[in-house]
PDB file of C-alpha atoms in Angstrom:
ATOM      1  CA  GLY A 891     101.375 118.416 173.377  1.00 67.00           C
ATOM      2  CA  ALA A 892     103.478 119.890 175.850  1.00 76.00           C
ATOM      3  CA  VAL A 893     103.278 123.173 173.687  1.00 88.00           C
ATOM      4  CA  VAL A 894     105.034 127.024 174.438  1.00 92.00           C
ATOM      5  CA  SER A 895     104.117 129.655 172.230  1.00 94.00           C
ATOM      6  CA  GLN A 896     106.874 132.980 172.446  1.00 96.00           C
ATOM      7  CA  HIS A 897     105.444 136.079 171.104  1.00 96.00           C
ATOM      8  CA  PRO A 898     106.442 138.203 169.279  1.00 96.00           C
ATOM      9  CA  SER A 899     109.569 136.394 167.366  1.00 95.00           C
ATOM     10  CA  TRP A 900     111.441 139.193 167.009  1.00 95.00           C
ATOM     11  CA  VAL A 901     111.108 143.002 167.481  1.00 96.00           C
ATOM     12  CA  ILE A 902     112.861 146.010 166.943  1.00 96.00           C
ATOM     13  CA  CYS A 903     112.592 149.618 168.278  1.00 94.00           C
ATOM     14  CA  LYS A 904     114.848 152.428 169.079  1.00 95.00           C
ATOM     15  CA  SER A 905     116.382 152.997 172.222  1.00 96.00           C
ATOM     16  CA  GLY A 906     114.664 154.359 175.578  1.00 95.00           C
ATOM     17  CA  THR A 907     111.138 151.574 174.168  1.00 95.00           C
ATOM     18  CA  SER A 908     109.769 149.205 176.732  1.00 96.00           C
ATOM     19  CA  VAL A 909     109.260 145.803 175.119  1.00 97.00           C
ATOM     20  CA  LYS A 910     107.078 143.266 175.783  1.00 97.00           C
ATOM     21  CA  ILE A 911     107.245 139.513 175.103  1.00 97.00           C
ATOM     22  CA  GLU A 912     104.246 136.666 176.052  1.00 97.00           C
ATOM     23  CA  CYS A 913     105.200 133.124 177.202  1.00 96.00           C
ATOM     24  CA  ARG A 914     102.338 130.702 176.898  1.00 95.00           C
ATOM     25  CA  SER A 915     101.948 127.374 177.490  1.00 92.00           C
ATOM     26  CA  LEU A 916      99.174 126.508 175.012  1.00 92.00           C
ATOM     27  CA  ASP A 917      97.917 123.156 175.907  1.00 87.00           C
ATOM     28  CA  PHE A 918      99.214 122.583 179.890  1.00 86.00           C
ATOM     29  CA  GLN A 919      99.916 125.279 183.344  1.00 86.00           C
ATOM     30  CA  ALA A 920     102.827 125.473 183.740  1.00 84.00           C
ATOM     31  CA  THR A 921     102.567 127.624 187.652  1.00 81.00           C
ATOM     32  CA  THR A 922     106.184 127.837 186.500  1.00 85.00           C
ATOM     33  CA  MET A 923     108.165 129.658 183.479  1.00 91.00           C
ATOM     34  CA  PHE A 924     112.435 130.237 182.516  1.00 92.00           C
ATOM     35  CA  TRP A 925     113.323 132.748 180.470  1.00 95.00           C
ATOM     36  CA  TYR A 926     116.577 132.637 179.281  1.00 95.00           C
ATOM     37  CA  ARG A 927     118.764 135.147 177.395  1.00 96.00           C
ATOM     38  CA  GLN A 928     121.208 133.698 174.880  1.00 93.00           C
ATOM     39  CA  PHE A 929     123.959 135.477 173.372  1.00 92.00           C
ATOM     40  CA  PRO A 930     125.548 135.068 169.685  1.00 88.00           C
ATOM     41  CA  LYS A 931     127.065 131.763 169.743  1.00 86.00           C
ATOM     42  CA  GLN A 932     126.725 130.996 173.430  1.00 90.00           C
ATOM     43  CA  SER A 933     124.452 129.427 175.924  1.00 90.00           C
ATOM     44  CA  LEU A 934     121.843 129.954 177.141  1.00 91.00           C
ATOM     45  CA  MET A 935     122.098 132.049 179.751  1.00 92.00           C
ATOM     46  CA  LEU A 936     119.128 131.652 182.929  1.00 91.00           C
ATOM     47  CA  MET A 937     117.581 135.639 183.645  1.00 94.00           C
ATOM     48  CA  ALA A 938     114.800 134.408 186.132  1.00 93.00           C
ATOM     49  CA  THR A 939     112.015 132.269 187.063  1.00 90.00           C
ATOM     50  CA  SER A 940     108.218 132.858 187.167  1.00 88.00           C
ATOM     51  CA  ASN A 941     105.663 131.937 189.637  1.00 83.00           C
ATOM     52  CA  GLU A 942     102.395 132.045 189.054  1.00 83.00           C
ATOM     53  CA  GLY A 943     100.799 134.978 191.617  1.00 82.00           C
ATOM     54  CA  SER A 944     103.669 135.472 193.289  1.00 83.00           C
ATOM     55  CA  LYS A 945     107.464 137.310 192.523  1.00 88.00           C
ATOM     56  CA  ALA A 946     109.900 136.288 190.044  1.00 91.00           C
ATOM     57  CA  THR A 947     113.126 134.758 191.282  1.00 90.00           C
ATOM     58  CA  TYR A 948     115.997 136.999 189.154  1.00 94.00           C
ATOM     59  CA  GLU A 949     119.737 135.093 189.261  1.00 92.00           C
ATOM     60  CA  GLN A 950     122.871 137.709 190.207  1.00 91.00           C
ATOM     61  CA  GLY A 951     123.152 140.291 188.123  1.00 93.00           C
ATOM     62  CA  VAL A 952     120.008 140.695 186.409  1.00 95.00           C
ATOM     63  CA  GLU A 953     118.178 144.129 186.832  1.00 94.00           C
ATOM     64  CA  LYS A 954     115.055 142.604 188.198  1.00 93.00           C
ATOM     65  CA  ASP A 955     113.836 147.059 187.685  1.00 94.00           C
ATOM     66  CA  LYS A 956     115.010 146.634 184.094  1.00 96.00           C
ATOM     67  CA  PHE A 957     113.384 142.738 183.602  1.00 97.00           C
ATOM     68  CA  LEU A 958     110.103 143.159 184.998  1.00 96.00           C
ATOM     69  CA  ILE A 959     108.180 139.658 184.456  1.00 94.00           C
ATOM     70  CA  ASN A 960     104.377 139.019 185.580  1.00 91.00           C
ATOM     71  CA  HIS A 961     103.354 135.528 185.899  1.00 89.00           C
ATOM     72  CA  ALA A 962     100.022 136.343 186.096  1.00 82.00           C
ATOM     73  CA  SER A 963      97.172 133.097 184.964  1.00 89.00           C
ATOM     74  CA  LEU A 964      99.187 128.998 185.158  1.00 89.00           C
ATOM     75  CA  THR A 965      99.520 129.787 181.120  1.00 92.00           C
ATOM     76  CA  LEU A 966     100.418 133.362 180.596  1.00 94.00           C
ATOM     77  CA  SER A 967     103.687 135.104 181.566  1.00 94.00           C
ATOM     78  CA  THR A 968     105.416 138.583 180.222  1.00 96.00           C
ATOM     79  CA  LEU A 969     108.794 139.650 180.042  1.00 97.00           C
ATOM     80  CA  THR A 970     109.504 143.444 179.469  1.00 97.00           C
ATOM     81  CA  VAL A 971     112.601 144.713 178.925  1.00 97.00           C
ATOM     82  CA  THR A 972     111.782 148.099 179.976  1.00 96.00           C
ATOM     83  CA  SER A 973     114.477 151.448 178.315  1.00 95.00           C
ATOM     84  CA  ALA A 974     115.754 148.988 176.010  1.00 95.00           C
ATOM     85  CA  HIS A 975     119.656 149.562 175.171  1.00 95.00           C
ATOM     86  CA  PRO A 976     121.513 148.573 172.153  1.00 95.00           C
ATOM     87  CA  GLU A 977     123.165 146.387 175.403  1.00 95.00           C
ATOM     88  CA  ASP A 978     120.535 144.508 175.828  1.00 95.00           C
ATOM     89  CA  SER A 979     120.033 143.021 172.457  1.00 96.00           C
ATOM     90  CA  SER A 980     120.117 139.564 172.453  1.00 95.00           C
ATOM     91  CA  PHE A 981     117.818 136.118 171.866  1.00 95.00           C
ATOM     92  CA  TYR A 982     115.353 135.816 174.782  1.00 97.00           C
ATOM     93  CA  ILE A 983     113.780 132.633 175.289  1.00 96.00           C
ATOM     94  CA  CYS A 984     111.254 130.871 177.458  1.00 95.00           C
ATOM     95  CA  SER A 985     110.914 127.593 178.876  1.00 92.00           C
ATOM     96  CA  ALA A 986     108.064 125.396 180.723  1.00 88.00           C
ATOM     97  CA  ALA A 987     107.389 122.372 181.575  1.00 77.00           C
ATOM     98  CA  PRO A 988     103.984 120.870 182.247  1.00 74.00           C
ATOM     99  CA  LEU A 989     102.348 120.565 185.700  1.00 67.00           C
ATOM    100  CA  VAL A 990     102.469 116.924 186.642  1.00 62.00           C
ATOM    101  CA  GLN A 991     104.088 114.835 188.856  1.00 53.00           C
ATOM    102  CA  GLY A 992     107.476 113.669 188.197  1.00 55.00           C
ATOM    103  CA  ASP A 993     109.939 115.240 185.672  1.00 58.00           C
ATOM    104  CA  GLN A 994     109.105 116.751 182.756  1.00 67.00           C
ATOM    105  CA  PRO A 995     111.469 117.857 180.345  1.00 75.00           C
ATOM    106  CA  GLN A 996     111.801 121.348 179.954  1.00 82.00           C
ATOM    107  CA  HIS A 997     109.799 123.097 176.378  1.00 87.00           C
ATOM    108  CA  PHE A 998     111.055 126.362 174.793  1.00 92.00           C
ATOM    109  CA  GLY A 999     109.792 128.835 173.193  1.00 94.00           C
ATOM    110  CA  ASP A1000     110.460 129.586 169.463  1.00 93.00           C
ATOM    111  CA  GLY A1001     112.247 132.425 172.010  1.00 95.00           C
ATOM    112  CA  THR A1002     112.244 136.416 170.615  1.00 96.00           C
ATOM    113  CA  ARG A1003     114.650 138.652 168.288  1.00 95.00           C
ATOM    114  CA  LEU A1004     115.479 141.607 169.913  1.00 96.00           C
ATOM    115  CA  SER A1005     117.442 144.406 167.976  1.00 96.00           C
ATOM    116  CA  ILE A1006     117.494 147.357 170.029  1.00 95.00           C
ATOM    117  CA  LEU A1007     119.698 150.227 167.797  1.00 93.00           C
TER     118      LEU A1007
ATOM    119  CA  GLY B 507     125.084 126.295 192.618  1.00 80.00           C
ATOM    120  CA  GLU B 508     124.830 124.130 189.302  1.00 86.00           C
ATOM    121  CA  ASN B 509     128.421 125.167 187.352  1.00 92.00           C
ATOM    122  CA  VAL B 510     128.609 122.651 183.884  1.00 95.00           C
ATOM    123  CA  GLU B 511     131.182 121.999 181.623  1.00 96.00           C
ATOM    124  CA  GLN B 512     130.707 121.016 178.074  1.00 97.00           C
ATOM    125  CA  HIS B 513     133.354 119.738 175.779  1.00 97.00           C
ATOM    126  CA  PRO B 514     134.161 120.076 172.722  1.00 97.00           C
ATOM    127  CA  SER B 515     132.632 123.133 172.072  1.00 96.00           C
ATOM    128  CA  THR B 516     133.374 122.789 168.688  1.00 97.00           C
ATOM    129  CA  LEU B 517     133.275 118.746 166.829  1.00 98.00           C
ATOM    130  CA  SER B 518     133.562 118.349 163.178  1.00 98.00           C
ATOM    131  CA  VAL B 519     132.207 114.056 161.940  1.00 98.00           C
ATOM    132  CA  GLN B 520     132.353 112.675 158.621  1.00 98.00           C
ATOM    133  CA  GLU B 521     128.953 111.743 157.789  1.00 98.00           C
ATOM    134  CA  GLY B 522     128.301 108.458 158.765  1.00 97.00           C
ATOM    135  CA  ASP B 523     130.966 108.846 162.042  1.00 97.00           C
ATOM    136  CA  SER B 524     129.694 108.892 165.417  1.00 98.00           C
ATOM    137  CA  ALA B 525     130.101 111.728 167.837  1.00 98.00           C
ATOM    138  CA  VAL B 526     130.628 111.832 171.231  1.00 98.00           C
ATOM    139  CA  ILE B 527     130.187 115.302 173.673  1.00 98.00           C
ATOM    140  CA  LYS B 528     131.248 115.107 176.976  1.00 98.00           C
ATOM    141  CA  CYS B 529     129.256 117.448 179.864  1.00 98.00           C
ATOM    142  CA  THR B 530     130.577 117.227 184.715  1.00 97.00           C
ATOM    143  CA  TYR B 531     128.337 118.608 186.469  1.00 97.00           C
ATOM    144  CA  SER B 532     128.834 120.084 189.891  1.00 95.00           C
ATOM    145  CA  ASP B 533     126.234 118.864 192.309  1.00 92.00           C
ATOM    146  CA  SER B 534     125.408 116.359 193.482  1.00 91.00           C
ATOM    147  CA  ALA B 535     121.411 116.765 193.479  1.00 89.00           C
ATOM    148  CA  SER B 536     120.825 117.105 190.362  1.00 90.00           C
ATOM    149  CA  ASN B 537     119.264 114.243 189.467  1.00 89.00           C
ATOM    150  CA  TYR B 538     117.896 114.797 185.382  1.00 89.00           C
ATOM    151  CA  PHE B 539     119.775 115.717 182.051  1.00 93.00           C
ATOM    152  CA  PRO B 540     118.591 116.754 179.196  1.00 92.00           C
ATOM    153  CA  TRP B 541     120.044 117.876 175.828  1.00 96.00           C
ATOM    154  CA  TYR B 542     119.208 119.694 173.585  1.00 95.00           C
ATOM    155  CA  LYS B 543     119.427 120.231 170.007  1.00 96.00           C
ATOM    156  CA  GLN B 544     119.475 123.347 168.570  1.00 94.00           C
ATOM    157  CA  GLU B 545     119.999 124.252 164.932  1.00 92.00           C
ATOM    158  CA  LEU B 546     120.448 128.703 164.878  1.00 87.00           C
ATOM    159  CA  GLY B 547     117.914 131.161 165.696  1.00 84.00           C
ATOM    160  CA  LYS B 548     115.602 128.203 166.771  1.00 89.00           C
ATOM    161  CA  ARG B 549     114.833 127.210 169.544  1.00 91.00           C
ATOM    162  CA  PRO B 550     116.600 124.061 171.291  1.00 92.00           C
ATOM    163  CA  GLN B 551     114.576 120.738 170.558  1.00 92.00           C
ATOM    164  CA  LEU B 552     114.815 117.720 173.250  1.00 91.00           C
ATOM    165  CA  ILE B 553     116.650 114.721 172.242  1.00 95.00           C
ATOM    166  CA  ILE B 554     116.451 112.034 175.341  1.00 95.00           C
ATOM    167  CA  ASP B 555     116.362 112.372 178.056  1.00 92.00           C
ATOM    168  CA  ILE B 556     118.422 110.556 180.873  1.00 92.00           C
ATOM    169  CA  ARG B 557     117.261 110.547 184.851  1.00 88.00           C
ATOM    170  CA  SER B 558     119.777 109.476 187.784  1.00 86.00           C
ATOM    171  CA  ASN B 559     118.142 105.638 188.165  1.00 85.00           C
ATOM    172  CA  VAL B 560     119.335 105.555 185.199  1.00 85.00           C
ATOM    173  CA  GLY B 561     122.898 104.328 183.822  1.00 91.00           C
ATOM    174  CA  GLU B 562     121.959 104.676 179.540  1.00 95.00           C
ATOM    175  CA  LYS B 563     119.380 105.176 177.257  1.00 95.00           C
ATOM    176  CA  LYS B 564     119.007 104.507 174.050  1.00 96.00           C
ATOM    177  CA  ASP B 565     116.558 106.311 171.379  1.00 95.00           C
ATOM    178  CA  GLN B 566     117.299 105.153 167.687  1.00 96.00           C
ATOM    179  CA  ARG B 567     120.548 106.836 166.852  1.00 97.00           C
ATOM    180  CA  ILE B 568     120.915 109.000 170.504  1.00 98.00           C
ATOM    181  CA  ALA B 569     122.390 106.963 173.473  1.00 98.00           C
ATOM    182  CA  VAL B 570     123.648 109.245 176.650  1.00 98.00           C
ATOM    183  CA  THR B 571     125.156 107.320 179.339  1.00 97.00           C
ATOM    184  CA  LEU B 572     125.694 108.905 183.250  1.00 96.00           C
ATOM    185  CA  ASN B 573     127.552 108.484 186.395  1.00 96.00           C
ATOM    186  CA  LYS B 574     126.830 109.833 189.097  1.00 93.00           C
ATOM    187  CA  THR B 575     130.108 108.868 190.849  1.00 94.00           C
ATOM    188  CA  ALA B 576     132.156 110.936 188.320  1.00 95.00           C
ATOM    189  CA  LYS B 577     129.189 113.529 188.008  1.00 96.00           C
ATOM    190  CA  HIS B 578     129.822 113.170 184.462  1.00 95.00           C
ATOM    191  CA  PHE B 579     127.551 112.443 181.209  1.00 97.00           C
ATOM    192  CA  SER B 580     128.141 112.212 177.528  1.00 98.00           C
ATOM    193  CA  LEU B 581     125.920 111.848 174.565  1.00 98.00           C
ATOM    194  CA  HIS B 582     126.549 109.438 171.922  1.00 98.00           C
ATOM    195  CA  ILE B 583     125.313 109.611 168.164  1.00 98.00           C
ATOM    196  CA  THR B 584     125.684 107.653 166.162  1.00 97.00           C
ATOM    197  CA  GLU B 585     126.571 107.200 161.378  1.00 98.00           C
ATOM    198  CA  THR B 586     125.675 110.877 161.472  1.00 98.00           C
ATOM    199  CA  GLN B 587     123.888 112.414 158.592  1.00 97.00           C
ATOM    200  CA  PRO B 588     124.560 116.200 158.012  1.00 96.00           C
ATOM    201  CA  GLU B 589     121.149 116.429 159.156  1.00 96.00           C
ATOM    202  CA  ASP B 590     122.909 116.608 162.398  1.00 97.00           C
ATOM    203  CA  SER B 591     124.801 119.072 162.016  1.00 97.00           C
ATOM    204  CA  ALA B 592     123.368 121.935 164.857  1.00 97.00           C
ATOM    205  CA  VAL B 593     124.548 122.944 168.487  1.00 96.00           C
ATOM    206  CA  TYR B 594     123.941 120.204 171.375  1.00 97.00           C
ATOM    207  CA  PHE B 595     123.987 121.827 174.781  1.00 96.00           C
ATOM    208  CA  CYS B 596     123.794 119.575 177.791  1.00 96.00           C
ATOM    209  CA  ALA B 597     122.142 120.918 180.961  1.00 93.00           C
ATOM    210  CA  ALA B 598     121.855 119.629 184.590  1.00 92.00           C
ATOM    211  CA  SER B 599     118.365 119.986 187.051  1.00 87.00           C
ATOM    212  CA  MET B 600     117.181 118.840 190.320  1.00 79.00           C
ATOM    213  CA  GLY B 601     113.603 118.575 190.035  1.00 67.00           C
ATOM    214  CA  ASN B 602     111.034 117.830 191.813  1.00 61.00           C
ATOM    215  CA  SER B 603     107.643 116.172 192.385  1.00 51.00           C
ATOM    216  CA  GLY B 604     105.642 119.437 190.585  1.00 47.00           C
ATOM    217  CA  GLY B 605     107.844 119.660 188.073  1.00 48.00           C
ATOM    218  CA  TYR B 606     109.791 122.826 188.813  1.00 53.00           C
ATOM    219  CA  GLN B 607     112.810 122.566 187.235  1.00 66.00           C
ATOM    220  CA  LYS B 608     115.768 124.983 187.632  1.00 76.00           C
ATOM    221  CA  VAL B 609     117.998 124.233 184.645  1.00 84.00           C
ATOM    222  CA  THR B 610     121.934 125.442 183.664  1.00 89.00           C
ATOM    223  CA  PHE B 611     122.683 124.669 180.258  1.00 92.00           C
ATOM    224  CA  GLY B 612     126.159 123.383 179.130  1.00 95.00           C
ATOM    225  CA  THR B 613     128.244 126.541 177.400  1.00 94.00           C
ATOM    226  CA  GLY B 614     127.292 124.114 174.173  1.00 95.00           C
ATOM    227  CA  THR B 615     129.140 121.628 171.073  1.00 97.00           C
ATOM    228  CA  LYS B 616     128.709 122.595 167.814  1.00 96.00           C
ATOM    229  CA  LEU B 617     128.295 119.909 165.401  1.00 97.00           C
ATOM    230  CA  GLN B 618     129.450 119.764 161.343  1.00 97.00           C
ATOM    231  CA  VAL B 619     128.464 116.416 159.951  1.00 97.00           C
ATOM    232  CA  ILE B 620     130.436 116.565 157.048  1.00 96.00           C
ATOM    233  CA  PRO B 621     128.667 115.047 153.893  1.00 95.00           C
TER     234      PRO B 621
END
């Protein structure tokens, strides 16, 4: 149980392109999902908290107009990297926890490796 | 906000030896501490977790200890095997009854088990 699916797994595109990444909880509902970015040999850095039916909460230093988040249902959150540039190249990964009583561990998607040429 | 420090950044051990990774956290309100194993290019996988009302937890070759007073927690891997080689992340979070958790990760430890 508690499977999180992320798509696509790999994207290569030209500078200036907008890229959408989907994060789905396959067998549970999640009012909250999290989006992380991981540069090579570094830790996971939280970018934003995606809240179902409301605006996302962005971490300090993350441009909300650059990284658009939509959480339209209890099983789907999307991250759109708008007008991507080479410096946006990174490993993007989402996570979610089942909506149940008590603390639950986060379950991660497989991640999306984004390469901007 | 929460700050999690992790040491060492790299660790090499001989197969069969033990490995210990240590983390400290800053926010006394943190109450849930998961450990993740991440292989190259793959998702982090939860390997063990501990809640603030517990001082120690063990699962086969893996154990975690928590000292709330000192705000530090450690991962212990015994009888290490080559397949234990990976990057390990500690984390701290403040969960609530609704399952919402904002997780702060440590900087990671690259563990290499030498056959």
